[in-house]
PDB file of C-alpha atoms and ligand atoms in Angstrom:
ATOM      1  CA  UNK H   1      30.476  77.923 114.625  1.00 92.00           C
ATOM      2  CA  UNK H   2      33.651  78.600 112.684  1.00 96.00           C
ATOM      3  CA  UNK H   3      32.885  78.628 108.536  1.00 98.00           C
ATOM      4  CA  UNK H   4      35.934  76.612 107.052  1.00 98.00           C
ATOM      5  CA  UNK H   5      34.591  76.071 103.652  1.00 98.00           C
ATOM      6  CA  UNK H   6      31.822  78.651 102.580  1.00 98.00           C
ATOM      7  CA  UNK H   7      28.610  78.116 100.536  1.00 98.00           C
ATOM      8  CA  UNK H   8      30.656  79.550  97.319  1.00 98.00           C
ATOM      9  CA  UNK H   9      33.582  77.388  97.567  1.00 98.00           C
ATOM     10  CA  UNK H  10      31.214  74.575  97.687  1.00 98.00           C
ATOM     11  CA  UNK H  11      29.315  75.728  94.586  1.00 98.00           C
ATOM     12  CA  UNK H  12      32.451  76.115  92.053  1.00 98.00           C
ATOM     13  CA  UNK H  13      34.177  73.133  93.578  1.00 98.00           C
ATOM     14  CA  UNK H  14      30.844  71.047  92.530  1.00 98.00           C
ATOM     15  CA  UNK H  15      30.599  72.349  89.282  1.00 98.00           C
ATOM     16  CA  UNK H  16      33.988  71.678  88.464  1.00 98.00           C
ATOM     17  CA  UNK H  17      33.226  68.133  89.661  1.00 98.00           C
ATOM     18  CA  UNK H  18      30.667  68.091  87.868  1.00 98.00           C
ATOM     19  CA  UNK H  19      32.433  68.433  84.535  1.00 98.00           C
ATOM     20  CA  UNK H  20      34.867  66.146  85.530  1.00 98.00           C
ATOM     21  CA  UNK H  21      32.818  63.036  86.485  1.00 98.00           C
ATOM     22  CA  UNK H  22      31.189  64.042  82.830  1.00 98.00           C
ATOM     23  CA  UNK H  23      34.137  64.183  80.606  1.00 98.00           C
ATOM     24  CA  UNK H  24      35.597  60.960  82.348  1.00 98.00           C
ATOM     25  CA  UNK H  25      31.919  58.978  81.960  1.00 98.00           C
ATOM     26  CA  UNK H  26      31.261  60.338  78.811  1.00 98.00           C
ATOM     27  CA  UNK H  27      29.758  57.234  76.842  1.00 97.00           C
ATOM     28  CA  UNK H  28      29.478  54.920  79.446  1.00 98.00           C
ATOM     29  CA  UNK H  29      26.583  53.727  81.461  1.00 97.00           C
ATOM     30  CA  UNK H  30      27.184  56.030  84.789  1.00 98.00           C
ATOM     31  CA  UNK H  31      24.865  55.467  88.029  1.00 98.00           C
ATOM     32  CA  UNK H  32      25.509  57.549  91.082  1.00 98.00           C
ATOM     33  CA  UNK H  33      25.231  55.655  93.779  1.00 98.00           C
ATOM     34  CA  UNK H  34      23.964  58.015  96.864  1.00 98.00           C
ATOM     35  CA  UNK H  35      24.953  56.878 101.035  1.00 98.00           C
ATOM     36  CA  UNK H  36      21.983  58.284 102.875  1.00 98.00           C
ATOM     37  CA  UNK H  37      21.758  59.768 104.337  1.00 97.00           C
ATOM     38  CA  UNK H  38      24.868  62.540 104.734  1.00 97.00           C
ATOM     39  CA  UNK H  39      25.277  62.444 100.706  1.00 98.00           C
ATOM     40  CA  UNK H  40      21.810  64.275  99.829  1.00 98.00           C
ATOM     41  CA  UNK H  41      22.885  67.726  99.411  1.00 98.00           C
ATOM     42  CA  UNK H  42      25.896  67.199  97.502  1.00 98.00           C
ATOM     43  CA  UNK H  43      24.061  64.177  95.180  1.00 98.00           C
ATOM     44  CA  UNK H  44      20.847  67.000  94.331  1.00 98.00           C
ATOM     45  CA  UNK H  45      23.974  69.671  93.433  1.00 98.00           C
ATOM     46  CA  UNK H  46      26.458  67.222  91.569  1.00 98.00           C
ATOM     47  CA  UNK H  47      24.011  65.417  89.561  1.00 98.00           C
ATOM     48  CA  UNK H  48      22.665  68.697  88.143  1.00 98.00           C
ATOM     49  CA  UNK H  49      26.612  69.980  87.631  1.00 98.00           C
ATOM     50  CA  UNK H  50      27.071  66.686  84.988  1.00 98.00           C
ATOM     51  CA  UNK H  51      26.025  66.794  81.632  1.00 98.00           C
ATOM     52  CA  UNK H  52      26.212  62.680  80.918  1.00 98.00           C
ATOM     53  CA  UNK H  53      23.300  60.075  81.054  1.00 98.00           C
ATOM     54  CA  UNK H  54      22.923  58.762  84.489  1.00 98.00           C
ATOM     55  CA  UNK H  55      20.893  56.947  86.836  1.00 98.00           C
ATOM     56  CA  UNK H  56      20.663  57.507  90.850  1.00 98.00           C
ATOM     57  CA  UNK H  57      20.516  55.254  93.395  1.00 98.00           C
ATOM     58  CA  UNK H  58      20.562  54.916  97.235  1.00 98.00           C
ATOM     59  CA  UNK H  59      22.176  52.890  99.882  1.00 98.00           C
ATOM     60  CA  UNK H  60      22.289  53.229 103.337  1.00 98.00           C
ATOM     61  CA  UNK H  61      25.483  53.072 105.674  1.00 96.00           C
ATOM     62  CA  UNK H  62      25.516  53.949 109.308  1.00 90.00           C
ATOM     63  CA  UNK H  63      28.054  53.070 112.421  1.00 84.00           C
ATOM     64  CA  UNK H  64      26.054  51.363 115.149  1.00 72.00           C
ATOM     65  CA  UNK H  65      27.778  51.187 118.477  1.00 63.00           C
ATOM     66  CA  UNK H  66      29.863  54.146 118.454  1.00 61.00           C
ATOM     67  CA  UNK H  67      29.529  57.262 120.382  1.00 64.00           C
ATOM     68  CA  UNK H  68      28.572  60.302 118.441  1.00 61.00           C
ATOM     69  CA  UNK H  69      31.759  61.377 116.830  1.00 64.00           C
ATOM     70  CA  UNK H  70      33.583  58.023 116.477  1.00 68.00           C
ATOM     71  CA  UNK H  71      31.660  55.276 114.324  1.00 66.00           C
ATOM     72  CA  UNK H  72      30.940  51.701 115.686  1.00 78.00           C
ATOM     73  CA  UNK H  73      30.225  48.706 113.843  1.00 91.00           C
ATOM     74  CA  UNK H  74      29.055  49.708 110.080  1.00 95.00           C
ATOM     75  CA  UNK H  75      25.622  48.260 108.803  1.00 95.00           C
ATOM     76  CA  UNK H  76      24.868  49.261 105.385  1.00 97.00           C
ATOM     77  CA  UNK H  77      21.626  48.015 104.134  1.00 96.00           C
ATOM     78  CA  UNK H  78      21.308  47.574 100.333  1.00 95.00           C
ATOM     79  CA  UNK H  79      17.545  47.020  99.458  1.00 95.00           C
ATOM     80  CA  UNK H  80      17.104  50.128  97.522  1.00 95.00           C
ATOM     81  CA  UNK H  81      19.530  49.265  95.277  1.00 97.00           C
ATOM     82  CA  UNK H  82      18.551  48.563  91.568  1.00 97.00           C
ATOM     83  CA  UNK H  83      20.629  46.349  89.141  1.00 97.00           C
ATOM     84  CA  UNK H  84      24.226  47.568  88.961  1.00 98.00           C
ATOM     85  CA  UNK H  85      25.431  44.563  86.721  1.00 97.00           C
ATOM     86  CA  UNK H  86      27.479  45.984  83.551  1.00 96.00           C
ATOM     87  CA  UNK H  87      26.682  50.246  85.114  1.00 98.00           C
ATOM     88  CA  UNK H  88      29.481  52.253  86.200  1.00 98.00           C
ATOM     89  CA  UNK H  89      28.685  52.999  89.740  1.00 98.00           C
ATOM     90  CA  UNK H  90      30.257  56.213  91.562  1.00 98.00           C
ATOM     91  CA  UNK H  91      29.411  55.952  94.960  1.00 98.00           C
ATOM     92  CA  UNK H  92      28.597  59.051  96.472  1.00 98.00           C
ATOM     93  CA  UNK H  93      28.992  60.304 100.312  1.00 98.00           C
ATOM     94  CA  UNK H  94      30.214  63.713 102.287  1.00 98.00           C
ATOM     95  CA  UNK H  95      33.320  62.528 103.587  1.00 98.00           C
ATOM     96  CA  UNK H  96      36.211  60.115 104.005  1.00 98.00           C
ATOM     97  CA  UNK H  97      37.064  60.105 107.108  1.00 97.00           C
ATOM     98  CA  UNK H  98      38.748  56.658 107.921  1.00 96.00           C
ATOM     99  CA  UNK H  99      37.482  54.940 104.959  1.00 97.00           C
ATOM    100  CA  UNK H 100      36.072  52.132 106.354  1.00 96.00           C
ATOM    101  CA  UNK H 101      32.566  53.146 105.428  1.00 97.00           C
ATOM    102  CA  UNK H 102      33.919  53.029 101.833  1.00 98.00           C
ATOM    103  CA  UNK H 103      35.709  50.336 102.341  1.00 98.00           C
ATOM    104  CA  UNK H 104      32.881  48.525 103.476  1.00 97.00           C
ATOM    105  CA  UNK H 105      30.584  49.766 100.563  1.00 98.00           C
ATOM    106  CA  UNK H 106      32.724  48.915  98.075  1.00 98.00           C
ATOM    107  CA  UNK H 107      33.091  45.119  99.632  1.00 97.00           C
ATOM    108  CA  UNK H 108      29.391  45.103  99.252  1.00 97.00           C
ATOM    109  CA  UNK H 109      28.555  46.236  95.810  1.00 98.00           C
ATOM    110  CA  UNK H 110      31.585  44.158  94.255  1.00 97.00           C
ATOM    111  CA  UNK H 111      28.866  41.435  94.393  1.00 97.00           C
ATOM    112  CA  UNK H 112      26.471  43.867  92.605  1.00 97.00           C
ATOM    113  CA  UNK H 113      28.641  42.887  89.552  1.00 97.00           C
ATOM    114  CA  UNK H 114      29.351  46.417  87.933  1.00 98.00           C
ATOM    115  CA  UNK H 115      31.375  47.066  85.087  1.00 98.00           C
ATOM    116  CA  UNK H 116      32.682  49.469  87.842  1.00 98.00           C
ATOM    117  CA  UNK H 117      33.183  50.861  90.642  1.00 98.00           C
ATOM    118  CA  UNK H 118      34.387  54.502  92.002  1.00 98.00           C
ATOM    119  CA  UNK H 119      33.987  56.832  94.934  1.00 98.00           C
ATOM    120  CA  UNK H 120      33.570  60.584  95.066  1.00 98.00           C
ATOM    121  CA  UNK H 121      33.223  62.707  98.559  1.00 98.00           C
ATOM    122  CA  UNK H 122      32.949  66.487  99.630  1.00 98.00           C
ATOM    123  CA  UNK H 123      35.295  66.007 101.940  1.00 98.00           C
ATOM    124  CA  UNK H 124      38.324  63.916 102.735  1.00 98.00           C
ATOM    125  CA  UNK H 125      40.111  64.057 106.145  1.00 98.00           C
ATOM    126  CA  UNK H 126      43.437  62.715 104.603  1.00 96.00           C
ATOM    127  CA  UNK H 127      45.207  62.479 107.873  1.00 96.00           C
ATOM    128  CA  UNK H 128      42.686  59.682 109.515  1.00 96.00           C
ATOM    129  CA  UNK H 129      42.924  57.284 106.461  1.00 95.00           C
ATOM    130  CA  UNK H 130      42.802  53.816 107.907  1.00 96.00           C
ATOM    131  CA  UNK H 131      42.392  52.065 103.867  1.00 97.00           C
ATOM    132  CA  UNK H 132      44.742  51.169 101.214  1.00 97.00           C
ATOM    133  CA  UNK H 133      42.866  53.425  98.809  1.00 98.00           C
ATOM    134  CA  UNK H 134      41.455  57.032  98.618  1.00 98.00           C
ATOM    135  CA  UNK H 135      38.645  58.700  97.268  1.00 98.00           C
ATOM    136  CA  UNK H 136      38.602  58.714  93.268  1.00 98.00           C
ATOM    137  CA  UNK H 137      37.119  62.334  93.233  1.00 98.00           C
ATOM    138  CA  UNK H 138      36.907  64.477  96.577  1.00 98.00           C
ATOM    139  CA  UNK H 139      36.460  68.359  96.614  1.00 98.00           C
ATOM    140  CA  UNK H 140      38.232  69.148  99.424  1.00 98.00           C
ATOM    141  CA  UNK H 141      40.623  67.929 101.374  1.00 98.00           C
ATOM    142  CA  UNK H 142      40.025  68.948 105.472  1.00 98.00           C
ATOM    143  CA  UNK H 143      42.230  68.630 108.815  1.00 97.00           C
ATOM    144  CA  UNK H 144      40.967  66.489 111.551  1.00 96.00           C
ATOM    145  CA  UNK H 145      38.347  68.440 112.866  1.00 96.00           C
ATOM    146  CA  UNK H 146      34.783  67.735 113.927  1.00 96.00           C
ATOM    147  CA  UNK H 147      32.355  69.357 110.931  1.00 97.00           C
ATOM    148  CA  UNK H 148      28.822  69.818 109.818  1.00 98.00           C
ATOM    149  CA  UNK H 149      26.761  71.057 107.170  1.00 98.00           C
ATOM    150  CA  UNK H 150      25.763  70.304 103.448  1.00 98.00           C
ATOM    151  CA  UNK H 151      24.735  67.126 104.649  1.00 98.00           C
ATOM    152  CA  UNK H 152      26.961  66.249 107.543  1.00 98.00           C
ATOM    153  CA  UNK H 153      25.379  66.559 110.731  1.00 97.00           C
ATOM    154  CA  UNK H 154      26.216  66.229 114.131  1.00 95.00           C
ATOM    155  CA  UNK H 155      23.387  64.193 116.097  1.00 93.00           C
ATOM    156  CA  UNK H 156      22.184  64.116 112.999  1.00 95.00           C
ATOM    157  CA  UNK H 157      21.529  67.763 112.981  1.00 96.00           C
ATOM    158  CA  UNK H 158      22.852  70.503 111.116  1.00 97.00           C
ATOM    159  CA  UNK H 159      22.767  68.718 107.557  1.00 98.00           C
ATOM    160  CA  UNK H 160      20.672  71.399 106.222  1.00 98.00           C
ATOM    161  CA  UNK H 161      23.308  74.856 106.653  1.00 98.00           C
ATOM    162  CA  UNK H 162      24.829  75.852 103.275  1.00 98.00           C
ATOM    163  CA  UNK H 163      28.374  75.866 104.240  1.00 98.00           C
ATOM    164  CA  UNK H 164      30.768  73.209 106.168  1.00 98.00           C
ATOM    165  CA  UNK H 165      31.353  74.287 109.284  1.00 98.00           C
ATOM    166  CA  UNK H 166      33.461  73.558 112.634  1.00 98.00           C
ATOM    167  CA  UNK H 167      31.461  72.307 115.563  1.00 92.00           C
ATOM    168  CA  UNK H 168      32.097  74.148 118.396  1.00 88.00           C
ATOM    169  CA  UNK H 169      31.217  73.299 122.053  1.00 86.00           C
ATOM    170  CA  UNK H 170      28.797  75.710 122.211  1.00 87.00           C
ATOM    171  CA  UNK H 171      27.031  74.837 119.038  1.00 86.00           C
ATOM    172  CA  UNK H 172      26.755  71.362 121.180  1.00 82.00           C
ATOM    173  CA  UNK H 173      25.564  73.113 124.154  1.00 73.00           C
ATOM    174  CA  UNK H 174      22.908  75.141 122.335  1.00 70.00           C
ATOM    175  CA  UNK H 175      21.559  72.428 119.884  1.00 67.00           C
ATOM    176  CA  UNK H 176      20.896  69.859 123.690  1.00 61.00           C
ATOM    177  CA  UNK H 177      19.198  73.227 125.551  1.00 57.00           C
ATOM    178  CA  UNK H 178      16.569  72.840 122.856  1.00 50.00           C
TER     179      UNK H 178
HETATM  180  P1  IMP M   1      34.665  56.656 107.937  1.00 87.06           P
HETATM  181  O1  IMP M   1      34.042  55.313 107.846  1.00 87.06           O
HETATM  182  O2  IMP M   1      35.596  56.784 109.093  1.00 87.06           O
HETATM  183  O3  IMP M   1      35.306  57.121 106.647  1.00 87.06           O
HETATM  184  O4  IMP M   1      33.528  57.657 108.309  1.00 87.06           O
HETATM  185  C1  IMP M   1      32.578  58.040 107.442  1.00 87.06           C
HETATM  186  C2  IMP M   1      31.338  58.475 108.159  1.00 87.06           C
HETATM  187  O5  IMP M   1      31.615  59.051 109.455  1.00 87.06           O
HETATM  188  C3  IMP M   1      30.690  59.570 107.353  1.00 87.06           C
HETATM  189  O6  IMP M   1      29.740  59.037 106.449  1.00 87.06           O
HETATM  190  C4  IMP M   1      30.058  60.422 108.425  1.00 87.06           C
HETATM  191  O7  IMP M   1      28.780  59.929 108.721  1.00 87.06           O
HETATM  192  C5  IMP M   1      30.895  60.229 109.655  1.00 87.06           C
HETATM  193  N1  IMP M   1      31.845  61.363 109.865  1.00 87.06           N
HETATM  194  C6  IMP M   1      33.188  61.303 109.866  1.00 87.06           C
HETATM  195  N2  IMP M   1      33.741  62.501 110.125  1.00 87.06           N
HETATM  196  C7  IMP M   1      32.709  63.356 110.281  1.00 87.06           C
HETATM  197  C8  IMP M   1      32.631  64.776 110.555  1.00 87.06           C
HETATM  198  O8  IMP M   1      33.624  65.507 110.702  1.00 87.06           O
HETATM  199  N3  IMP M   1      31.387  65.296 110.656  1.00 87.06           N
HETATM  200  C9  IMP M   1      30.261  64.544 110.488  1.00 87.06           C
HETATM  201  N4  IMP M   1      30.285  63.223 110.218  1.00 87.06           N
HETATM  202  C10 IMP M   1      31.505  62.637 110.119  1.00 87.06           C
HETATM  203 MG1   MG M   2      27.098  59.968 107.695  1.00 87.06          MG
END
């Protein structure tokens, strides 16, 4: 597997975040909205990187229908989610790939009624955006490859290394022998 961003990059990127999503929030009812389950890693870091009141949430988004690396239809399933009227919700997930996910969240929790409503990301592939919008906050922005780590996965695999990687055929290969 080929390291494109390393564990370090990652760490001062999120900090800086961090301080941003605080000064900007400052004052203002802030709840971080979490998309299980590829946002984990970088929700437990940035949280912990702010220095405002907030409150976490979850919601869950997933592509049924698709094959492994291209999404199907999106489901997103909303019954962990507490009262958002009047909060300022960031929505939280790894990456923005075509932004439909997003897209479709953000459809979704307009009828949450929030006073409102942002999105952050690790990563943003900004070549593949199929939306009118982009990601409010994103740490990096990636080329269109195939990557894992810090909560992406593959096969849902691989969310746990420390750094975001390129899958590799072989890394394929290896993770089906076992
Ligand atoms: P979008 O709806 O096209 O923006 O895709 C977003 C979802 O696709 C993410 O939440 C990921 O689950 C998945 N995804 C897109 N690109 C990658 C990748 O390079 N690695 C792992 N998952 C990805
Ligand atoms: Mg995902």
């Amino acid at each position: 597997m080929r390291t494109l961003i390393t564990e370090d990059q990652i760490k001062r990127r999120v900090q800086e975040l961090g301080a941003l999503i605080s000064e900007d929030y400052a004052g203002r009812p802030l709840t971080v909205l979490g998309v299980l389950t590829g946002s984990i890693i970088l929700l437990a870091d940035l949280i912990r990187a702010t220095t405002v009141p907030l409150r976490v949430a979850l919601i869950s988004a997933s592509s049924y229908g698709g094959t492994r690396t291209t999404p199907g239809e999106l489901h997103i399933n909303s019954s962990l989610v507490p009262d958002l009227t009047d909060r300022h919700v960031l929505v939280l997930d790894d990456i923005f790939d075509t932004g439909r996910t997003m897209q479709g969240l953000l459809q979704t929790l307009q009828g949450h009624s929030p006073a409102s409503l942002r999105t952050a990301v690790l990563l943003w592939k900004s070549d593949r955006t199929e939306v009118s919008f982009s990601p409010d906050y994103y740490g990096f922005r990636i080329p269109d490859e195939f990557v894992v780590g810090y909560g992406l996965d593959y096969d849902d695999e691989f969310r746990q290394l420390p750094f975001i990687g390129v899958l590799e055929e072989a890394d394929k290969r290896g993770q089906e022998a076992g």
